Short mmCIF file of C-alpha atoms and ligand atoms in Angstrom, two decimals:
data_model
loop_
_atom_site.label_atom_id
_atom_site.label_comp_id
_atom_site.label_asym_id
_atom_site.label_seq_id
_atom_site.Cartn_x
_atom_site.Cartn_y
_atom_site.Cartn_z
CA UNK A 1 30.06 -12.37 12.45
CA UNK A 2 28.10 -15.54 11.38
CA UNK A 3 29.10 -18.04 9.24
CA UNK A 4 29.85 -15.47 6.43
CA UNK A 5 33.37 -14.58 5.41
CA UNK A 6 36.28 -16.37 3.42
CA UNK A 7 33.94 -18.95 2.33
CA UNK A 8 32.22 -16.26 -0.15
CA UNK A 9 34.45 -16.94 -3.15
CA UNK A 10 32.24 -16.00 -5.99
CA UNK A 11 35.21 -17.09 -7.75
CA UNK A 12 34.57 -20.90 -7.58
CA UNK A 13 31.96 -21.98 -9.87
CA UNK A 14 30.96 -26.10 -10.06
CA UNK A 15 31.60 -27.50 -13.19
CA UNK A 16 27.42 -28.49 -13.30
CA UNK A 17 24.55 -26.81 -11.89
CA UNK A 18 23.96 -28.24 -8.61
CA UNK A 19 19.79 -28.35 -7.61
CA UNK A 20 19.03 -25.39 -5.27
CA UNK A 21 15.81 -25.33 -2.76
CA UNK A 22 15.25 -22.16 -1.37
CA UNK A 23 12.94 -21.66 1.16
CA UNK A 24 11.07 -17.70 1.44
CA UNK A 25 9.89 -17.60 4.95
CA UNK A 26 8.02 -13.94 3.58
CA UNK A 27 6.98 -11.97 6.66
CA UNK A 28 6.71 -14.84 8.69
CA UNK A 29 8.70 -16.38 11.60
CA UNK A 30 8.98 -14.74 15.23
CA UNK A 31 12.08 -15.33 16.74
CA UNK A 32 10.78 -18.42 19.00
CA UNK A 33 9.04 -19.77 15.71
CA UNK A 34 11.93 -19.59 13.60
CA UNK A 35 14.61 -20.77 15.94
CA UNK A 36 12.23 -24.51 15.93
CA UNK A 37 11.36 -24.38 12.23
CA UNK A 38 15.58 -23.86 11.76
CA UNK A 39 15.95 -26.40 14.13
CA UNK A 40 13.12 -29.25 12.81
CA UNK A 41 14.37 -28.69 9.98
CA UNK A 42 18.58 -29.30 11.09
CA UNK A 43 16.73 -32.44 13.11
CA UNK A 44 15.29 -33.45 9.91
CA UNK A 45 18.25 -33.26 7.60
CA UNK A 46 20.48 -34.82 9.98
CA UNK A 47 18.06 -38.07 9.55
CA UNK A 48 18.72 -38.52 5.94
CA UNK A 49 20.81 -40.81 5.09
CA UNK A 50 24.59 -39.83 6.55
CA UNK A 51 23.17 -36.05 6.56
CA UNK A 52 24.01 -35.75 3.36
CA UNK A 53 21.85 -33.11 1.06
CA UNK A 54 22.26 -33.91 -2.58
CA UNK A 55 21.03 -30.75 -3.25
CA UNK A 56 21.86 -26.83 -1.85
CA UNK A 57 19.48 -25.50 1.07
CA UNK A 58 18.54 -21.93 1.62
CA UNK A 59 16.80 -20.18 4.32
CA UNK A 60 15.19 -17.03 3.89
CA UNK A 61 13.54 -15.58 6.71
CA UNK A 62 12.15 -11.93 7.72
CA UNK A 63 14.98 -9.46 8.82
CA UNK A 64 14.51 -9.58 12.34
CA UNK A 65 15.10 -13.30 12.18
CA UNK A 66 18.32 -14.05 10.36
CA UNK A 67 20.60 -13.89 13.50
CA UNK A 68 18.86 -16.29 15.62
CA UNK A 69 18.59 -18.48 12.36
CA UNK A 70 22.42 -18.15 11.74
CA UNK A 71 23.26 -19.17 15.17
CA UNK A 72 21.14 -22.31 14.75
CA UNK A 73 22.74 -22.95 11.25
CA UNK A 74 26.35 -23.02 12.57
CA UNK A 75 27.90 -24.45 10.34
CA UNK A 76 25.75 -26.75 8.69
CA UNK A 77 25.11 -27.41 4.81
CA UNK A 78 21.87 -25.31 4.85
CA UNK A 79 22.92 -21.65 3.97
CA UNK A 80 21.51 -18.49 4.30
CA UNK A 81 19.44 -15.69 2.54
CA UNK A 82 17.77 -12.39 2.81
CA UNK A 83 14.19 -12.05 0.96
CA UNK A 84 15.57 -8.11 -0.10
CA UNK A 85 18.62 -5.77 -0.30
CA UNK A 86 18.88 -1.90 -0.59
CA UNK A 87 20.79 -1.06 -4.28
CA UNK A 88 22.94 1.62 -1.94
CA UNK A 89 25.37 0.95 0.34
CA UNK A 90 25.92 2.04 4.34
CA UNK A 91 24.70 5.22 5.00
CA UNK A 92 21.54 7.22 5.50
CA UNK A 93 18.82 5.21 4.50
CA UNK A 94 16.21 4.67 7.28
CA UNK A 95 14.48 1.37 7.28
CA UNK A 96 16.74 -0.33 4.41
CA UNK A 97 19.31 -3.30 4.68
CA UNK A 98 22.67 -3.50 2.83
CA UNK A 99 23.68 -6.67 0.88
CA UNK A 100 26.86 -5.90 3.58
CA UNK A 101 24.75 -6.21 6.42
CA UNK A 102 23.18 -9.74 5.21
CA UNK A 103 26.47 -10.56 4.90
CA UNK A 104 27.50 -9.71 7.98
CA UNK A 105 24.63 -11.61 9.42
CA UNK A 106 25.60 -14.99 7.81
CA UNK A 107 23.99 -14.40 4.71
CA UNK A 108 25.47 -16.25 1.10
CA UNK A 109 21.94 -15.38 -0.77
CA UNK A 110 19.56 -12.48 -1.43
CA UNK A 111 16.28 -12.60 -2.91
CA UNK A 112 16.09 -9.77 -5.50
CA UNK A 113 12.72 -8.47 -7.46
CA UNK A 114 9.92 -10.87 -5.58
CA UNK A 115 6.98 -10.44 -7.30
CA UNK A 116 5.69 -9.20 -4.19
CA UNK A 117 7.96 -6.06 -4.45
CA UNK A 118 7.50 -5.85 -7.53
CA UNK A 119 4.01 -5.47 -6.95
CA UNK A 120 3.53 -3.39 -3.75
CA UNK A 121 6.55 -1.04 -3.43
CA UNK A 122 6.93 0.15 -7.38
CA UNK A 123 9.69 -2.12 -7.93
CA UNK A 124 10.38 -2.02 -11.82
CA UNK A 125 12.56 -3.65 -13.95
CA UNK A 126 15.53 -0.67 -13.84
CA UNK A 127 15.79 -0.94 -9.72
CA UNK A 128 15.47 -4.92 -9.41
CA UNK A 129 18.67 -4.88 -11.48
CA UNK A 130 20.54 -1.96 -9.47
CA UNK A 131 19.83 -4.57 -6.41
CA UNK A 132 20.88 -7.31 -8.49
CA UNK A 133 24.29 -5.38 -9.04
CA UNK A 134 24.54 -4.28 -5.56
CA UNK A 135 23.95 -7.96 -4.06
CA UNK A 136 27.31 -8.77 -6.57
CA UNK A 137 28.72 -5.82 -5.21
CA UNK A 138 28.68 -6.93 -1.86
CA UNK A 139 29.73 -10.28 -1.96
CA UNK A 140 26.27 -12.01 -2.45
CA UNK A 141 24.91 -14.43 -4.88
CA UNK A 142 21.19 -12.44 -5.71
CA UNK A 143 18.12 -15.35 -6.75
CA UNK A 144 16.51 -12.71 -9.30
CA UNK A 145 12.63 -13.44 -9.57
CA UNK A 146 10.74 -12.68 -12.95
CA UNK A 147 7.52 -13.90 -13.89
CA UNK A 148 4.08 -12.81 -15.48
CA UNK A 149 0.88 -11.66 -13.80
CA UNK A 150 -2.26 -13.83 -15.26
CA UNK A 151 -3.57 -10.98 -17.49
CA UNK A 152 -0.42 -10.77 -19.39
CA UNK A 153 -0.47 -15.09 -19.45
CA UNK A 154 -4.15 -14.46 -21.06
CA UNK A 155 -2.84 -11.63 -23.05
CA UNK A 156 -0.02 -14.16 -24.61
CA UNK A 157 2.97 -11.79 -23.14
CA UNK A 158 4.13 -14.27 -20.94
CA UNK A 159 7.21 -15.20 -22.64
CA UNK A 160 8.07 -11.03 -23.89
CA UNK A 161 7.39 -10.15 -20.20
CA UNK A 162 9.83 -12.47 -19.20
CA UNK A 163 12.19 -11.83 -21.70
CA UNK A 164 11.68 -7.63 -20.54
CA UNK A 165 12.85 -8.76 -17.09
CA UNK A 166 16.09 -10.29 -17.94
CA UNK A 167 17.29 -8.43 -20.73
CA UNK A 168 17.00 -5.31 -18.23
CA UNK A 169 19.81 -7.19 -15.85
CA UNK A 170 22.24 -7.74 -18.35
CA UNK A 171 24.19 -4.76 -18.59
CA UNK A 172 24.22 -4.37 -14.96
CA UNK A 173 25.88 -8.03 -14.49
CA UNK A 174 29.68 -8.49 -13.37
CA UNK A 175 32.19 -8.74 -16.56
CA UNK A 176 34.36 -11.46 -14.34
CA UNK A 177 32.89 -14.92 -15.68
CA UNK A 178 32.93 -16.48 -12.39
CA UNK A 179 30.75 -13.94 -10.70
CA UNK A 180 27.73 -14.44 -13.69
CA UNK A 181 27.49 -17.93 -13.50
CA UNK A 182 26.51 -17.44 -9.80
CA UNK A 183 23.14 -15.70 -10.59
CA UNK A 184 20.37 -17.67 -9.95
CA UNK A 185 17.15 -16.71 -11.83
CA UNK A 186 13.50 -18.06 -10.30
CA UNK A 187 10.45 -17.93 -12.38
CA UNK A 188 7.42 -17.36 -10.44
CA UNK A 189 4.56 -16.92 -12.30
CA UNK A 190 2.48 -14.50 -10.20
CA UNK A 191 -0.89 -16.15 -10.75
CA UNK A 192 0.88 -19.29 -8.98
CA UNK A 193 2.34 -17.92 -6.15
CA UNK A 194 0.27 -18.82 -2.61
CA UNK A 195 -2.87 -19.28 -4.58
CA UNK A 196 -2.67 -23.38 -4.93
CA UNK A 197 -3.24 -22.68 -8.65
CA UNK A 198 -0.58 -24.83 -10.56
CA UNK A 199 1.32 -23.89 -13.55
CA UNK A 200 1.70 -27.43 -15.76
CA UNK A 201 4.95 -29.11 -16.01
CA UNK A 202 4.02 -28.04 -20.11
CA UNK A 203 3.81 -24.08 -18.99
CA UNK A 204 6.76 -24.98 -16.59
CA UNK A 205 9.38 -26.18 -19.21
CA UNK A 206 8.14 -23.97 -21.94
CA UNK A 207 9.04 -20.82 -19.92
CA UNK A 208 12.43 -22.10 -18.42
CA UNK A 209 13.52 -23.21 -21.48
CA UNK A 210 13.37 -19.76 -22.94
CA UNK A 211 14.93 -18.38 -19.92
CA UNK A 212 17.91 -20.86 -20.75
CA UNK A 213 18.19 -20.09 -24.29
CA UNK A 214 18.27 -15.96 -23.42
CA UNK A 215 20.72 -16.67 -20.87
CA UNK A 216 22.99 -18.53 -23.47
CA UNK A 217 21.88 -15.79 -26.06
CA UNK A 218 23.01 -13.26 -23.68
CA UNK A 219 26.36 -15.08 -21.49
CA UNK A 220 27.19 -17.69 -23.63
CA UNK A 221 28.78 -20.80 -21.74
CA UNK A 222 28.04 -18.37 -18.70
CA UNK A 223 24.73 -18.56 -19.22
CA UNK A 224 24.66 -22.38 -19.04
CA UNK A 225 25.98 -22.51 -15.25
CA UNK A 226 23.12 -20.27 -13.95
CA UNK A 227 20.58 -21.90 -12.24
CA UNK A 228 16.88 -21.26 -12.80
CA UNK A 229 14.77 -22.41 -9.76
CA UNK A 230 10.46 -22.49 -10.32
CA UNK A 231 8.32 -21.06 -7.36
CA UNK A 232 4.65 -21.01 -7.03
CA UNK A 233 2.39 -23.79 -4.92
CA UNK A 234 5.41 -25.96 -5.10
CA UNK A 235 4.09 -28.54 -2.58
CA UNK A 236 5.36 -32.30 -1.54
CA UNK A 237 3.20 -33.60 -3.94
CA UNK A 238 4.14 -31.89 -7.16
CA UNK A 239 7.82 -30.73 -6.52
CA UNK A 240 9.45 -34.63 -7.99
CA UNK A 241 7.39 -33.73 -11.44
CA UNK A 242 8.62 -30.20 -11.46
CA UNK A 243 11.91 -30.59 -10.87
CA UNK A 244 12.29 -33.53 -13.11
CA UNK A 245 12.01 -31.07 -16.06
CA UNK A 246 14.78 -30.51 -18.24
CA UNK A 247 15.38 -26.82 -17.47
CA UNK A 248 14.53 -26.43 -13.47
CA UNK A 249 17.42 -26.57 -11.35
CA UNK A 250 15.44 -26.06 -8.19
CA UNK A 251 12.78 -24.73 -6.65
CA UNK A 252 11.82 -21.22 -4.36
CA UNK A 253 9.60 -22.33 -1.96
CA UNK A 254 6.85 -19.88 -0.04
CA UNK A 255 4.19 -21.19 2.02
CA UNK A 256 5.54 -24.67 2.20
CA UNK A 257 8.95 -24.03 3.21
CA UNK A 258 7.17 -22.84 6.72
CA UNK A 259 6.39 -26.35 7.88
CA UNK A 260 9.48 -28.76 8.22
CA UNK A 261 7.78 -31.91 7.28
CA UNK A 262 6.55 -29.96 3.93
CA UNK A 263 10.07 -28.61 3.11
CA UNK A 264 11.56 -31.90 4.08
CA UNK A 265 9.46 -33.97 1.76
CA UNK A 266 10.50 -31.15 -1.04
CA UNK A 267 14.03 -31.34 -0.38
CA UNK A 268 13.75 -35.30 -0.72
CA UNK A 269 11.88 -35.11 -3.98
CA UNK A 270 15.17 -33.67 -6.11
CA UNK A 271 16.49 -36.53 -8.47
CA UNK A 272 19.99 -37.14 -8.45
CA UNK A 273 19.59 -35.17 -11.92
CA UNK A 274 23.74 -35.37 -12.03
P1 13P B 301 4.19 -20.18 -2.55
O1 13P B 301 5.10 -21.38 -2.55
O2 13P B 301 3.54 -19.93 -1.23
O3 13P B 301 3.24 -20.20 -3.70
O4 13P B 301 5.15 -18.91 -2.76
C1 13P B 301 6.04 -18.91 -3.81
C2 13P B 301 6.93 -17.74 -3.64
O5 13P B 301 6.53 -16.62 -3.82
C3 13P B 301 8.32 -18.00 -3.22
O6 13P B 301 9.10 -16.86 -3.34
#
């Protein structure tokens, strides 16, 4: 057992929405490679002033690499995540990965709905929810991704496409209060993930300030304790201007999140927005 356990109380919430960096290792990170990126990266946060992370650190790497990543973490602030859950639970499904076995692996976090799934293994609107509801289920707090490919951004849909992606989780959410306010939602607009291509703080803001107003639409006060984190080409140069906007509570971080001194200099550019 890792550092999972009796700290998971999705029962208590913070009173504000506390920033959230979240780093998606994708399918990257042998075990040798991801035990010294875990540790730079401990090194590296123990340097800042008294250790102490005004913001909440996630790792997500591959699978095969959580244990040895866990071990490292101990007990340190930095937390842990898997990048994808199976919607069933223990049993016979070859190849898949229970939100109890991430927990049972050290895991607080799941990545649920990555474009990339979405994408390459048929993962639809319907099924990203089921996970979301299974990651509750099992004790997890599920980052949901939504976000629009560049034809429907050209085609003016990015906003309805968006709006199709949440309003498909709702009635699979938990009824207990406390356990909604722990979704975290990240909007990755496709055409902005690994490609260098920027969205605007403009396109940034305009998106996650819908997302807010469906989620208080939809959850009322509930809806104003979820965080909403922005990923695509977040980089040490842009993340202080993107996560100075009004609506973005933190960021899910790909490619740079795979180089300590690049996910340092992201952690370090969160405001003390509270
Ligand atoms: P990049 O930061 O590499 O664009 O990836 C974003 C992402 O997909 C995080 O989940």
């Amino acid at each position: 057992m890792g550092s999972s356990g009796d700290n998971h109380d999705l029962g208590l919430v913070e009173m504000r929405r506390r920033m959230l960096i979240v780093g998606n290792w994708k399918m990257n990170g042998l075990i040798e490679t991801a035990r010294e990126l875990t540790e730079d990266l401990l090194a590296g946060l123990a340097g800042r002033v008294g250790g102490a992370l005004r913001c909440e650190v996630v790792l997500c790497p591959p699978a095969t690499a959580l244990q040895v990543v866990n071990q490292h973490l101990g007990g340190a602030a930095v937390k842990l995540g898997g990048q994808d859950l199976s919607e069933h639970e223990i049993g016979p499904h070859t190849g898949e990965i229970c939100g109890i076995m991430l927990r049972n692996v050290g895991c607080w976090y799941v990545i649920v709905g990555h474009s990339e799934r979405r994408a390459n293994w048929g993962e639809e609107n319907p099924r990203v929810a089921r996970k979301m509801a299974a990651a509750f289920r099992d004790g997890l707090q599920p980052i949901v991704c939504v976000g629009e490919t560049l034809d429907e951004r050209d085609a003016g849909r990015a906003l309805d496409v968006v709006r199709e992606q949440l309003e498909a989780l709702y009635p699979l959410l938990p009824s207990q209060t406390g356990k909604r306010q722990q979704l975290v939602v990240a909007y990755e607009p496709v055409w902005a993930i690994g490609t260098g291509r920027n969205a605007t703080p403009g396109q940034i803001q305009e998106v996650h300030g819908f997302i807010r107003r469906n989620l208080l639409e939809r959850l009322g006060d509930d809806g104003r304790k979820v965080r909403i984190l922005y990923g695509g080409s977040v980089k040490a140069g842009n993340a202080a201007d993107i996560f100075a906007l009004e609506d973005v509570d933190g960021g899910l971080i790909g490619g740079a999140s795979l180089k300590s001194s690049d996910f340092l200099a992201i952690i370090d550019a969160v405001p003390e927005k509270f």
